[in-house]
Short mmCIF file of C-alpha atoms in Angstrom, two decimals:
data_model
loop_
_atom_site.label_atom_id
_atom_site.label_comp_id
_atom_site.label_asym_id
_atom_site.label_seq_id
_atom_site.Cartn_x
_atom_site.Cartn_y
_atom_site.Cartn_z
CA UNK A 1 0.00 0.00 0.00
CA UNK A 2 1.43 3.55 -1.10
CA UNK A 3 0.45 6.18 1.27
CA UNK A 4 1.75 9.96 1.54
CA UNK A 5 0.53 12.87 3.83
CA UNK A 6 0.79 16.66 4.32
CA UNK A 7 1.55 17.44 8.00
CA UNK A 8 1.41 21.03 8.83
CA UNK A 9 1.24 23.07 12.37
CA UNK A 10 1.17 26.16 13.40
CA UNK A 11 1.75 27.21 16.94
CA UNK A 12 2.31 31.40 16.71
CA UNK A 13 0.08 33.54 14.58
CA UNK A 14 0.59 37.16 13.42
CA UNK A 15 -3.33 37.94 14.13
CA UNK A 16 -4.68 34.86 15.90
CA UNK A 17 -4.08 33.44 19.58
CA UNK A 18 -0.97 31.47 19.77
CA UNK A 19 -1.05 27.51 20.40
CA UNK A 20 0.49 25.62 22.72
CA UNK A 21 1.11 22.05 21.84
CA UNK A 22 -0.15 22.22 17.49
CA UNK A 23 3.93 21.61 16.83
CA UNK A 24 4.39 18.55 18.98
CA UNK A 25 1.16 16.81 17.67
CA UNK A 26 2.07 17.26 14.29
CA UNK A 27 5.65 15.73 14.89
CA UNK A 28 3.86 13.15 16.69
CA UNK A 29 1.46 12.42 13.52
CA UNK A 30 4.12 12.47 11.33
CA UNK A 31 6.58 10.06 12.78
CA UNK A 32 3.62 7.94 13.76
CA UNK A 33 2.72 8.18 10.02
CA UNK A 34 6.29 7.45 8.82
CA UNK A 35 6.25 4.24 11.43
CA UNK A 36 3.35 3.38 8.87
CA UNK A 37 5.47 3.74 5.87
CA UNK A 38 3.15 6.71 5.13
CA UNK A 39 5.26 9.60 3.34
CA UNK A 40 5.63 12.19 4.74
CA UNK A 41 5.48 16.41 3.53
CA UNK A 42 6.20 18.13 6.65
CA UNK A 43 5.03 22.15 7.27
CA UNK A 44 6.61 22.96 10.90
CA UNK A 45 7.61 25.71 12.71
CA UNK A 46 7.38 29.23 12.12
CA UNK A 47 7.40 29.57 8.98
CA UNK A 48 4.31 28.35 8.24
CA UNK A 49 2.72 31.04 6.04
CA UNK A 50 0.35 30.93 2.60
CA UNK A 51 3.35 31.02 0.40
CA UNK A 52 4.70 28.32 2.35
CA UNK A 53 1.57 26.31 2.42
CA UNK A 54 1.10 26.86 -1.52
CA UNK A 55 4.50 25.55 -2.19
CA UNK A 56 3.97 22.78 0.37
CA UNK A 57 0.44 21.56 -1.30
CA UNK A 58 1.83 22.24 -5.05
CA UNK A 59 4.55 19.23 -3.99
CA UNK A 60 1.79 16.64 -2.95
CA UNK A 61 -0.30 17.79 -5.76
CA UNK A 62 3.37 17.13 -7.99
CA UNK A 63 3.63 13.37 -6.43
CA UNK A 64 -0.29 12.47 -6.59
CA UNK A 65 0.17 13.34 -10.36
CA UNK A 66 3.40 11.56 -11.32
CA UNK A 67 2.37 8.32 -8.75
CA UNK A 68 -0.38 6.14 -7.27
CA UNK A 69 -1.45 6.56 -3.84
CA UNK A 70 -3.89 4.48 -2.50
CA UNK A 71 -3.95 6.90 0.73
CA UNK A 72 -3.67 10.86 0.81
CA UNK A 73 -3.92 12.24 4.64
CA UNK A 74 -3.89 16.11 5.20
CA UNK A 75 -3.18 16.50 9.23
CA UNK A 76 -3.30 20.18 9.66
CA UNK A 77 -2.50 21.37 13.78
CA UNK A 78 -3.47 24.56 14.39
CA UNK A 79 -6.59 27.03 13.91
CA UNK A 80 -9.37 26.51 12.02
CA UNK A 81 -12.74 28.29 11.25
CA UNK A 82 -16.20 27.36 9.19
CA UNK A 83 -16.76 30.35 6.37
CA UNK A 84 -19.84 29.88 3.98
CA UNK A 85 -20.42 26.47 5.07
CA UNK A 86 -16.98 26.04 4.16
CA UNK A 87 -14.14 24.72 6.37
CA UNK A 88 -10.83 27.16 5.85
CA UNK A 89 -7.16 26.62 7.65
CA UNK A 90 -5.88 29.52 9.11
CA UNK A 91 -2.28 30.50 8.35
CA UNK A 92 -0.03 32.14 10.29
CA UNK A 93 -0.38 35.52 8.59
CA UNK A 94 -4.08 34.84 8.11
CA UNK A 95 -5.90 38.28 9.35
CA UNK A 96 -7.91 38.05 12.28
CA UNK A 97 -11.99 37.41 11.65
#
């Protein structure tokens, strides 16, 4: 079985609350995941800003395309908010709603 995922966290925000622990659980997915054979795309620290996450997503979009998967896993750690009946990730330089 051929399995990759995107691990991302976020623990410090420019306009958002800061998290405590979003870091650690990600590292913890991720080697858990990589104990699993899964591979792995890892987004810590940071860093972890839209530019970032576009380059980050445009790399597991790059793999899906040029190999089979028969699992995909997005694990994102951080904050999150519902917009138009719409789930959205917030970024660390995501303005404040």
């Amino acid at each position: 079985m051929k399995c990759i995922a995107l691990v991302i966290d976020i623990n410090e925000y420019e306009h958002n609350p800061t998290l405590k622990n979003a870091e650690s659980d990600a590292i913890a997915i991720a080697n858990k995941l990589m104990s699993l054979k899964f591979e792995i795309i890892l987004l810590v620290g940071n860093d972890t800003i839209y530019g970032k996450y576009l380059d980050a997503y445009e790399t597991l979009c790059d793999k899906l395309f040029q190999n089979k998967y028969d699992v995909i896993l997005l694990y994102f750690s951080g904050h999150d908010m519902m917009s138009n009946m719409s789930d959205c990730l917030l970024l660390k330089d995501t303005a404040s709603m």
